[in-house]
């Protein structure tokens, strides 16, 4: 069941709202998700609202330079990205959602490491 969540980086400079189903969360074994400890949940534009202009964030790109890994320029936290396999979606970092008990999140494993 979808619910609406507020999300933020650590310092609060980046804020957003996402409507998502926690049961659709994933963990990925690619090089960057592993290092971030990322738990992702992919949503359409209609379920994602930026409360901070995107221009306020920095973006990290590598390899095929399709995915856009946004991060706060002040605290360095990565609150969401545009995923390589579905760059029209927002991959919210579930760990950045507020008032969430992480024990309620049981993400499914995906294998981004096996992409070229
Ligand atoms: Zn921040």
Coordinates of C-alpha atoms in Angstrom, one line a residue, residues 7-73:
X7 CA 12.4 12.9 3.0
X8 CA 15.6 14.8 3.7
X9 CA 19.3 14.8 3.6
X10 CA 21.2 14.9 6.9
X11 CA 21.5 18.7 7.2
X12 CA 18.0 19.4 5.9
X13 CA 19.0 21.5 2.9
X14 CA 17.4 18.9 0.6
X15 CA 13.8 18.0 1.2
X16 CA 11.3 16.0 -0.8
X17 CA 8.1 14.1 -0.6
X18 CA 7.5 10.7 -2.1
X19 CA 4.5 8.4 -2.3
X20 CA 5.5 4.8 -2.3
X21 CA 4.9 1.3 -1.2
X22 CA 7.7 0.2 1.3
X23 CA 7.2 -3.4 0.1
X24 CA 8.6 -2.4 -3.3
X25 CA 12.0 -1.4 -1.8
X26 CA 15.1 -2.9 -3.2
X27 CA 18.8 -3.3 -2.3
X28 CA 21.3 -3.5 -5.1
X29 CA 24.7 -5.0 -5.2
X30 CA 26.3 -2.5 -7.7
X31 CA 29.5 -0.7 -6.7
X32 CA 27.7 2.6 -5.7
X33 CA 24.6 1.1 -3.9
X34 CA 26.8 -1.1 -1.8
X35 CA 29.0 1.8 -0.7
X36 CA 26.0 4.1 0.0
X37 CA 24.2 1.3 1.9
X38 CA 21.3 2.4 -0.3
X39 CA 17.8 1.0 0.0
X40 CA 16.0 2.2 -3.1
X41 CA 12.3 2.6 -3.9
X42 CA 11.5 3.7 -7.5
X43 CA 8.7 6.1 -8.1
X44 CA 7.2 8.0 -11.1
X45 CA 7.4 11.8 -11.4
X46 CA 3.8 11.9 -10.2
X47 CA 4.8 10.3 -6.9
X48 CA 7.8 12.5 -6.3
X49 CA 7.8 16.2 -5.2
X50 CA 11.0 18.1 -4.8
X51 CA 10.8 20.7 -2.0
X52 CA 14.3 21.9 -2.8
X53 CA 15.2 23.0 -6.3
X54 CA 17.3 20.3 -8.1
X55 CA 19.9 23.0 -8.9
X56 CA 20.8 23.0 -5.2
X57 CA 22.1 19.5 -5.4
X58 CA 25.3 18.1 -6.9
X59 CA 25.2 15.2 -9.2
X60 CA 27.7 12.3 -9.5
X61 CA 27.8 10.3 -12.8
X62 CA 30.1 7.5 -13.8
X63 CA 30.5 4.6 -16.3
X64 CA 27.8 5.0 -18.9
X65 CA 26.8 8.3 -17.4
X66 CA 23.1 7.5 -17.6
X67 CA 22.2 7.4 -13.9
X68 CA 22.2 10.6 -12.0
X69 CA 23.3 10.3 -8.4
X70 CA 22.2 13.4 -6.6
X71 CA 23.7 14.5 -3.3
X72 CA 23.6 17.4 -0.9
X73 CA 26.4 19.8 -1.5

